[in-house]
mmCIF file of C-alpha atoms in Angstrom:
data_model
loop_
_atom_site.group_PDB
_atom_site.id
_atom_site.type_symbol
_atom_site.label_atom_id
_atom_site.label_comp_id
_atom_site.label_asym_id
_atom_site.label_seq_id
_atom_site.Cartn_x
_atom_site.Cartn_y
_atom_site.Cartn_z
ATOM 1 C CA MET A 23 -25.969 22.143 65.970
ATOM 2 C CA GLU A 24 -23.641 19.218 65.214
ATOM 3 C CA LYS A 25 -20.079 19.897 64.172
ATOM 4 C CA SER A 26 -19.192 19.686 60.510
ATOM 5 C CA ALA A 27 -17.347 16.411 60.908
ATOM 6 C CA SER A 28 -20.475 14.677 62.106
ATOM 7 C CA VAL A 29 -22.850 16.436 59.756
ATOM 8 C CA GLU A 30 -20.830 15.428 56.706
ATOM 9 C CA ARG A 31 -21.146 11.717 57.525
ATOM 10 C CA PRO A 32 -23.106 9.659 54.947
ATOM 11 C CA LEU A 33 -26.627 8.703 55.919
ATOM 12 C CA LYS A 34 -27.081 5.182 57.175
ATOM 13 C CA ALA A 35 -29.126 2.692 55.231
ATOM 14 C CA SER A 36 -31.653 2.632 58.042
ATOM 15 C CA GLU A 37 -32.348 6.371 57.807
ATOM 16 C CA PRO A 38 -35.471 7.371 55.866
ATOM 17 C CA GLY A 39 -35.292 8.195 52.213
ATOM 18 C CA LEU A 40 -32.344 6.106 50.992
ATOM 19 C CA GLY A 41 -33.736 2.603 50.831
ATOM 20 C CA ASN A 42 -30.319 0.882 50.793
ATOM 21 C CA GLY A 43 -26.807 1.425 52.021
ATOM 22 C CA SER A 44 -24.963 1.683 48.707
ATOM 23 C CA ALA A 45 -24.580 5.452 48.821
ATOM 24 C CA ALA A 46 -23.425 5.380 52.412
ATOM 25 C CA ASN A 47 -20.895 2.623 51.779
ATOM 26 C CA THR A 48 -19.369 4.116 48.630
ATOM 27 C CA ALA A 49 -19.250 7.683 49.947
ATOM 28 C CA GLN A 50 -16.413 6.751 52.285
ATOM 29 C CA LYS A 51 -14.191 5.307 49.537
ATOM 30 C CA GLY A 52 -13.148 8.583 47.916
ATOM 31 C CA LEU A 53 -14.071 9.516 44.390
ATOM 32 C CA ASN A 54 -17.450 8.063 43.527
ATOM 33 C CA TRP A 55 -18.054 8.151 39.796
ATOM 34 C CA ARG A 56 -21.748 7.403 40.305
ATOM 35 C CA HIS A 57 -22.038 10.671 42.210
ATOM 36 C CA VAL A 58 -20.121 12.509 39.488
ATOM 37 C CA ALA A 59 -22.364 10.956 36.823
ATOM 38 C CA ALA A 60 -25.429 12.031 38.800
ATOM 39 C CA GLY A 61 -24.056 15.583 38.920
ATOM 40 C CA VAL A 62 -23.424 15.636 35.173
ATOM 41 C CA CYS A 63 -26.914 14.251 34.489
ATOM 42 C CA PHE A 64 -28.375 16.929 36.753
ATOM 43 C CA SER A 65 -26.551 19.638 34.813
ATOM 44 C CA ILE A 66 -27.706 18.316 31.436
ATOM 45 C CA ILE A 67 -31.324 18.018 32.556
ATOM 46 C CA TRP A 68 -31.296 21.387 34.340
ATOM 47 C CA SER A 69 -29.673 23.135 31.362
ATOM 48 C CA SER A 70 -32.216 21.711 28.945
ATOM 49 C CA ALA A 71 -34.847 23.736 30.803
ATOM 50 C CA PHE A 72 -33.317 26.947 29.425
ATOM 51 C CA VAL A 73 -33.761 25.722 25.843
ATOM 52 C CA ALA A 74 -37.309 24.495 26.472
ATOM 53 C CA GLY A 75 -38.126 27.497 28.645
ATOM 54 C CA LYS A 76 -37.189 29.936 25.905
ATOM 55 C CA ILE A 77 -39.754 28.305 23.616
ATOM 56 C CA VAL A 78 -42.519 28.261 26.232
ATOM 57 C CA VAL A 79 -41.943 31.731 27.693
ATOM 58 C CA THR A 80 -42.157 33.276 24.214
ATOM 59 C CA GLU A 81 -45.663 31.852 23.838
ATOM 60 C CA MET A 82 -47.042 31.984 27.391
ATOM 61 C CA GLY A 83 -44.974 34.401 29.458
ATOM 62 C CA PRO A 84 -42.792 33.421 32.446
ATOM 63 C CA PHE A 85 -45.267 32.982 35.293
ATOM 64 C CA VAL A 86 -48.035 31.311 33.288
ATOM 65 C CA SER A 87 -45.393 28.902 31.972
ATOM 66 C CA LEU A 88 -44.220 28.158 35.490
ATOM 67 C CA PHE A 89 -47.779 27.493 36.660
ATOM 68 C CA TYR A 90 -48.526 24.907 33.974
ATOM 69 C CA ARG A 91 -45.043 23.434 34.360
ATOM 70 C CA PHE A 92 -45.773 22.613 37.995
ATOM 71 C CA VAL A 93 -49.326 21.466 37.265
ATOM 72 C CA GLY A 94 -47.779 18.700 35.155
ATOM 73 C CA THR A 95 -45.179 17.925 37.793
ATOM 74 C CA VAL A 96 -47.768 17.689 40.573
ATOM 75 C CA PHE A 97 -49.881 15.306 38.498
ATOM 76 C CA VAL A 98 -46.990 12.921 37.738
ATOM 77 C CA LEU A 99 -45.523 13.055 41.246
ATOM 78 C CA GLY A 100 -48.953 12.466 42.761
ATOM 79 C CA LEU A 101 -49.217 9.230 40.799
ATOM 80 C CA LEU A 102 -45.687 8.165 41.721
ATOM 81 C CA CYS A 103 -46.007 8.951 45.410
ATOM 82 C CA GLY A 104 -49.438 7.455 45.983
ATOM 83 C CA LYS A 105 -50.049 6.521 49.602
ATOM 84 C CA SER A 106 -46.580 7.668 50.666
ATOM 85 C CA LEU A 107 -47.929 11.218 50.713
ATOM 86 C CA TRP A 108 -49.925 10.236 53.792
ATOM 87 C CA GLY A 109 -47.299 8.079 55.491
ATOM 88 C CA PRO A 110 -45.624 8.539 58.891
ATOM 89 C CA GLN A 111 -43.566 11.522 57.740
ATOM 90 C CA ALA A 112 -46.354 13.175 55.753
ATOM 91 C CA GLY A 113 -46.521 16.271 57.951
ATOM 92 C CA ARG A 114 -42.754 16.865 57.882
ATOM 93 C CA ALA A 115 -42.593 16.264 54.124
ATOM 94 C CA LEU A 116 -45.380 18.797 53.573
ATOM 95 C CA ARG A 117 -43.669 21.449 55.716
ATOM 96 C CA ALA A 118 -40.284 20.788 54.132
ATOM 97 C CA GLY A 119 -41.787 20.862 50.654
ATOM 98 C CA PHE A 120 -43.499 24.211 51.138
ATOM 99 C CA VAL A 121 -40.413 25.845 52.651
ATOM 100 C CA LEU A 122 -38.105 24.507 49.933
ATOM 101 C CA GLY A 123 -40.725 25.176 47.271
ATOM 102 C CA LEU A 124 -40.838 28.850 48.223
ATOM 103 C CA LEU A 125 -37.045 29.053 48.000
ATOM 104 C CA ASN A 126 -36.214 26.840 45.006
ATOM 105 C CA ASN A 127 -39.314 26.955 42.813
ATOM 106 C CA VAL A 128 -40.960 30.289 43.572
ATOM 107 C CA ALA A 129 -38.152 32.650 44.589
ATOM 108 C CA TYR A 130 -35.339 31.166 42.485
ATOM 109 C CA LEU A 131 -37.306 30.596 39.285
ATOM 110 C CA GLY A 132 -39.555 33.646 39.688
ATOM 111 C CA LEU A 133 -36.674 36.037 40.362
ATOM 112 C CA SER A 134 -34.382 34.622 37.674
ATOM 113 C CA PHE A 135 -37.161 34.709 35.039
ATOM 114 C CA SER A 136 -37.949 38.284 36.045
ATOM 115 C CA ALA A 137 -34.258 39.202 35.826
ATOM 116 C CA LEU A 138 -34.149 37.905 32.258
ATOM 117 C CA GLN A 139 -36.674 40.574 31.308
ATOM 118 C CA LEU A 140 -34.316 43.342 32.494
ATOM 119 C CA VAL A 141 -30.783 42.148 31.712
ATOM 120 C CA SER A 142 -29.249 39.886 29.092
ATOM 121 C CA PRO A 143 -29.104 36.133 29.807
ATOM 122 C CA PRO A 144 -25.277 36.045 30.164
ATOM 123 C CA TRP A 145 -25.468 38.313 33.211
ATOM 124 C CA VAL A 146 -28.098 36.103 34.828
ATOM 125 C CA VAL A 147 -26.060 32.973 34.065
ATOM 126 C CA VAL A 148 -22.931 34.449 35.647
ATOM 127 C CA ILE A 149 -24.697 35.659 38.796
ATOM 128 C CA VAL A 150 -26.640 32.424 39.316
ATOM 129 C CA SER A 151 -23.390 30.515 38.792
ATOM 130 C CA CYS A 152 -22.085 32.170 41.958
ATOM 131 C CA SER A 153 -24.354 29.885 43.997
ATOM 132 C CA PRO A 154 -21.484 27.568 45.058
ATOM 133 C CA PHE A 155 -19.736 30.521 46.730
ATOM 134 C CA VAL A 156 -22.906 31.590 48.541
ATOM 135 C CA THR A 157 -23.719 27.999 49.496
ATOM 136 C CA LEU A 158 -20.233 27.424 50.890
ATOM 137 C CA ILE A 159 -20.387 30.628 52.962
ATOM 138 C CA LEU A 160 -23.816 29.737 54.343
ATOM 139 C CA GLY A 161 -22.737 26.162 54.989
ATOM 140 C CA VAL A 162 -19.679 27.307 56.942
ATOM 141 C CA ALA A 163 -21.839 29.726 58.946
ATOM 142 C CA ARG A 164 -24.253 26.902 59.805
ATOM 143 C CA GLY A 165 -21.471 24.452 60.676
ATOM 144 C CA LEU A 166 -22.389 22.162 57.768
ATOM 145 C CA GLU A 167 -19.271 22.823 55.689
ATOM 146 C CA SER A 168 -15.590 23.347 56.455
ATOM 147 C CA PHE A 169 -13.856 26.345 54.897
ATOM 148 C CA SER A 170 -11.402 25.521 52.101
ATOM 149 C CA ALA A 171 -9.282 28.024 50.199
ATOM 150 C CA ALA A 172 -8.609 25.370 47.556
ATOM 151 C CA LYS A 173 -12.339 24.859 47.033
ATOM 152 C CA LEU A 174 -12.806 28.621 46.612
ATOM 153 C CA LEU A 175 -9.980 28.587 44.070
ATOM 154 C CA GLY A 176 -11.717 25.805 42.150
ATOM 155 C CA PHE A 177 -15.020 27.676 42.179
ATOM 156 C CA GLY A 178 -13.244 30.840 41.036
ATOM 157 C CA LEU A 179 -11.568 29.059 38.126
ATOM 158 C CA SER A 180 -14.902 27.589 37.032
ATOM 159 C CA LEU A 181 -16.583 30.998 37.303
ATOM 160 C CA ALA A 182 -13.832 32.520 35.133
ATOM 161 C CA GLY A 183 -14.506 29.811 32.562
ATOM 162 C CA ILE A 184 -18.220 30.633 32.634
ATOM 163 C CA VAL A 185 -17.528 34.328 32.053
ATOM 164 C CA LEU A 186 -15.227 33.390 29.171
ATOM 165 C CA MET A 187 -17.906 31.204 27.606
ATOM 166 C CA VAL A 188 -20.998 33.365 27.959
ATOM 167 C CA GLY A 189 -19.348 36.789 27.789
ATOM 168 C CA VAL A 190 -20.712 39.827 29.577
ATOM 169 C CA GLY A 191 -22.172 42.622 27.464
ATOM 170 C CA LYS A 192 -22.971 46.200 28.397
ATOM 171 C CA LEU A 193 -25.674 46.811 30.958
ATOM 172 C CA GLU A 194 -28.622 48.944 29.909
ATOM 173 C CA GLY A 195 -31.620 50.555 31.613
ATOM 174 C CA GLY A 196 -33.078 48.566 34.492
ATOM 175 C CA ALA A 197 -29.810 46.691 34.903
ATOM 176 C CA VAL A 198 -29.436 47.332 38.626
ATOM 177 C CA GLN A 199 -32.875 45.929 39.354
ATOM 178 C CA GLY A 200 -32.228 42.943 37.101
ATOM 179 C CA LEU A 201 -28.905 42.179 38.788
ATOM 180 C CA LEU A 202 -30.529 42.429 42.217
ATOM 181 C CA LEU A 203 -33.263 40.014 41.138
ATOM 182 C CA ALA A 204 -30.665 37.547 39.845
ATOM 183 C CA ALA A 205 -28.693 37.907 43.088
ATOM 184 C CA GLY A 206 -31.864 37.257 45.079
ATOM 185 C CA ALA A 207 -32.502 34.133 43.017
ATOM 186 C CA THR A 208 -28.964 32.923 43.737
ATOM 187 C CA VAL A 209 -29.306 33.474 47.481
ATOM 188 C CA ALA A 210 -32.704 31.724 47.570
ATOM 189 C CA PHE A 211 -31.294 28.701 45.724
ATOM 190 C CA SER A 212 -28.294 28.530 48.076
ATOM 191 C CA VAL A 213 -30.399 28.902 51.218
ATOM 192 C CA GLY A 214 -32.613 26.073 49.999
ATOM 193 C CA ALA A 215 -29.577 23.821 49.470
ATOM 194 C CA VAL A 216 -28.138 24.500 52.926
ATOM 195 C CA LEU A 217 -31.531 24.149 54.603
ATOM 196 C CA PHE A 218 -32.203 20.798 52.967
ATOM 197 C CA ARG A 219 -28.740 19.535 53.918
ATOM 198 C CA GLY A 220 -29.006 20.657 57.525
ATOM 199 C CA LYS A 221 -32.659 19.957 58.317
ATOM 200 C CA TYR A 222 -34.426 17.818 55.724
ATOM 201 C CA SER A 223 -31.809 15.533 54.151
ATOM 202 C CA ASN A 224 -33.322 12.397 55.686
ATOM 203 C CA MET A 225 -36.738 13.108 54.177
ATOM 204 C CA PRO A 226 -38.074 10.973 51.272
ATOM 205 C CA LEU A 227 -37.277 12.837 48.057
ATOM 206 C CA LEU A 228 -40.417 12.301 45.970
ATOM 207 C CA PRO A 229 -42.957 13.483 48.582
ATOM 208 C CA VAL A 230 -40.819 16.538 49.336
ATOM 209 C CA ASN A 231 -40.583 17.302 45.616
ATOM 210 C CA PHE A 232 -44.353 16.830 45.291
ATOM 211 C CA TRP A 233 -45.105 19.434 47.965
ATOM 212 C CA MET A 234 -42.452 21.761 46.532
ATOM 213 C CA SER A 235 -44.296 21.609 43.219
ATOM 214 C CA VAL A 236 -47.693 22.101 44.880
ATOM 215 C CA CYS A 237 -46.318 25.194 46.616
ATOM 216 C CA ALA A 238 -45.079 26.661 43.319
ATOM 217 C CA MET A 239 -48.308 25.797 41.497
ATOM 218 C CA LEU A 240 -50.390 27.602 44.119
ATOM 219 C CA CYS A 241 -48.116 30.652 44.153
ATOM 220 C CA PHE A 242 -48.165 31.079 40.370
ATOM 221 C CA ALA A 243 -51.887 30.240 40.037
ATOM 222 C CA PRO A 244 -53.232 33.820 40.517
ATOM 223 C CA VAL A 245 -51.222 35.111 37.555
ATOM 224 C CA ALA A 246 -52.179 32.131 35.396
ATOM 225 C CA MET A 247 -55.873 32.536 36.227
ATOM 226 C CA GLN A 248 -55.786 36.117 34.918
ATOM 227 C CA SER A 249 -54.284 35.043 31.603
ATOM 228 C CA SER A 250 -56.245 33.797 28.620
ATOM 229 C CA VAL A 251 -53.289 31.708 27.396
ATOM 230 C CA THR A 252 -53.515 27.974 27.978
ATOM 231 C CA PRO A 253 -51.319 25.084 26.819
ATOM 232 C CA LEU A 254 -53.975 24.086 24.272
ATOM 233 C CA ALA A 255 -53.740 27.524 22.625
ATOM 234 C CA VAL A 256 -49.994 27.404 21.892
ATOM 235 C CA PRO A 257 -48.155 25.622 19.049
ATOM 236 C CA ILE A 258 -47.168 21.972 19.403
ATOM 237 C CA PRO A 259 -43.439 22.737 19.920
ATOM 238 C CA ALA A 260 -44.369 24.891 22.919
ATOM 239 C CA GLN A 261 -46.623 22.135 24.270
ATOM 240 C CA LEU A 262 -43.814 19.587 23.989
ATOM 241 C CA ALA A 263 -41.392 22.012 25.631
ATOM 242 C CA LEU A 264 -43.855 22.517 28.481
ATOM 243 C CA VAL A 265 -44.086 18.765 29.013
ATOM 244 C CA TRP A 266 -40.310 18.572 29.131
ATOM 245 C CA LEU A 267 -40.177 21.355 31.720
ATOM 246 C CA ALA A 268 -42.418 19.233 33.936
ATOM 247 C CA VAL A 269 -39.972 16.353 33.473
ATOM 248 C CA VAL A 270 -37.106 18.671 34.447
ATOM 249 C CA SER A 271 -38.927 19.637 37.638
ATOM 250 C CA LEU A 272 -39.435 15.938 38.387
ATOM 251 C CA LEU A 273 -36.034 14.438 37.536
ATOM 252 C CA GLY A 274 -33.840 17.515 37.865
ATOM 253 C CA MET A 275 -35.082 18.452 41.322
ATOM 254 C CA ALA A 276 -34.874 14.849 42.540
ATOM 255 C CA LEU A 277 -31.247 14.667 41.381
ATOM 256 C CA TRP A 278 -30.524 18.047 42.977
ATOM 257 C CA LEU A 279 -31.806 16.920 46.372
ATOM 258 C CA LEU A 280 -29.947 13.616 46.022
ATOM 259 C CA LEU A 281 -26.683 15.455 45.270
ATOM 260 C CA ILE A 282 -27.090 17.601 48.379
ATOM 261 C CA ARG A 283 -27.782 14.514 50.479
ATOM 262 C CA THR A 284 -24.828 12.473 49.222
ATOM 263 C CA GLN A 285 -22.177 15.146 48.518
ATOM 264 C CA GLY A 286 -22.994 18.171 50.653
ATOM 265 C CA ALA A 287 -24.557 21.511 49.771
ATOM 266 C CA SER A 288 -21.607 23.377 48.251
ATOM 267 C CA SER A 289 -20.342 20.383 46.262
ATOM 268 C CA ALA A 290 -23.841 19.840 44.872
ATOM 269 C CA ALA A 291 -24.091 23.540 43.997
ATOM 270 C CA ALA A 292 -20.777 23.249 42.150
ATOM 271 C CA TYR A 293 -22.455 21.155 39.456
ATOM 272 C CA ASN A 294 -24.494 24.235 38.504
ATOM 273 C CA MET A 295 -21.265 25.587 37.062
ATOM 274 C CA LEU A 296 -21.527 22.895 34.393
ATOM 275 C CA ASN A 297 -24.810 24.389 33.203
ATOM 276 C CA PRO A 298 -23.285 26.789 30.638
ATOM 277 C CA LEU A 299 -21.241 23.898 29.233
ATOM 278 C CA SER A 300 -24.271 21.602 29.104
ATOM 279 C CA GLY A 301 -26.380 24.400 27.637
ATOM 280 C CA LEU A 302 -23.788 25.047 24.931
ATOM 281 C CA ALA A 303 -23.651 21.358 24.032
ATOM 282 C CA LEU A 304 -27.454 21.132 23.855
ATOM 283 C CA SER A 305 -27.674 24.342 21.801
ATOM 284 C CA ALA A 306 -25.052 23.051 19.373
ATOM 285 C CA LEU A 307 -26.794 19.680 19.103
ATOM 286 C CA LEU A 308 -30.413 20.857 18.919
ATOM 287 C CA LEU A 309 -30.162 24.388 17.512
ATOM 288 C CA GLY A 310 -26.966 24.222 15.478
ATOM 289 C CA VAL A 311 -25.210 26.953 17.479
ATOM 290 C CA PRO A 312 -21.502 27.020 16.492
ATOM 291 C CA ILE A 313 -18.831 26.353 19.136
ATOM 292 C CA GLN A 314 -16.143 29.046 19.355
ATOM 293 C CA PRO A 315 -12.522 28.755 20.625
ATOM 294 C CA ALA A 316 -13.503 30.757 23.722
ATOM 295 C CA ASP A 317 -16.126 28.118 24.470
ATOM 296 C CA VAL A 318 -13.492 25.384 24.436
ATOM 297 C CA ALA A 319 -11.153 27.368 26.717
ATOM 298 C CA GLY A 320 -14.010 28.237 29.076
ATOM 299 C CA ALA A 321 -15.156 24.622 29.199
ATOM 300 C CA ALA A 322 -11.627 23.498 30.107
ATOM 301 C CA ALA A 323 -11.498 26.041 32.938
ATOM 302 C CA ILE A 324 -14.910 24.970 34.246
ATOM 303 C CA VAL A 325 -14.018 21.282 34.307
ATOM 304 C CA THR A 326 -10.606 21.940 35.876
ATOM 305 C CA GLY A 327 -12.110 24.173 38.562
ATOM 306 C CA LEU A 328 -14.775 21.623 39.404
ATOM 307 C CA GLY A 329 -12.138 18.896 39.572
ATOM 308 C CA VAL A 330 -10.190 20.947 42.107
ATOM 309 C CA ALA A 331 -13.278 21.811 44.181
ATOM 310 C CA LEU A 332 -14.710 18.305 44.286
ATOM 311 C CA CYS A 333 -11.414 16.519 44.902
ATOM 312 C CA VAL A 334 -10.651 18.833 47.830
ATOM 313 C CA ARG A 335 -13.816 17.705 49.582
ATOM 314 C CA LEU A 336 -13.219 14.049 48.766
ATOM 315 C CA GLU A 337 -9.662 14.132 50.146
ATOM 316 C CA LYS A 338 -10.938 15.552 53.467
ATOM 317 C CA ARG A 339 -13.425 12.747 54.025
#
């Protein structure tokens, strides 16, 4: 295993999957606002899935929704990838896609959706938002990250802001199982991030995402085949939300993998802490949900914490 100093180097333009050297050249110059913008876009897109998912799950159930979500993603990615699916790295992309698909699409989404049926959404949001901590620990253990007390402080401040925003209500029956499912989802997501950074970061993103989606589609297919609910049988708003979920799996996952490649696993995971803030903004804009003073204070803590965590990594480059 290479030491962290060498692993953290930017990929060269000649390495597969980048296409040009702009990311490699700018990564060495400190704060890269394109990377920050990509992280914010990822958070907005990823958070929108919770709004759309709530509409779809109400009509179709969690696993049937996930199946049709990835059917749409596979179709679009198949068209975009074309012959690249059978190129020189086809075998590696397929293996990487199925491994990451099991972790990010099947385990993470399946466990978190299941947790939502047992505990309130705020608990799931808080536990899943711990992924930067888990990712950092795993990255340090694998030699892909260097330990930083300041980064942990930044993550902790952001997590406190998340708790302030979403609140944490009383736990009821089935809570222990629900919390364990959410924790399992968090670990799966973090393991996927570290694995991609350490083993698959030079792979072309679209083919890997395609096989990740194929993996999820196949895993959720048995449940969907036993259900009589189809996209044609649900209201138009649910159909539109399902289409958007496919877009999220396409764009959101591509941005997620790109963030890991260009900024490292734990720094990429840190952008997940923006999800409650992005979700609140989308809910206020689309659903008219009022913004409370605690939301403003929590948002300030989240942004400050992320600023600390991300700047620590940039200063060490």
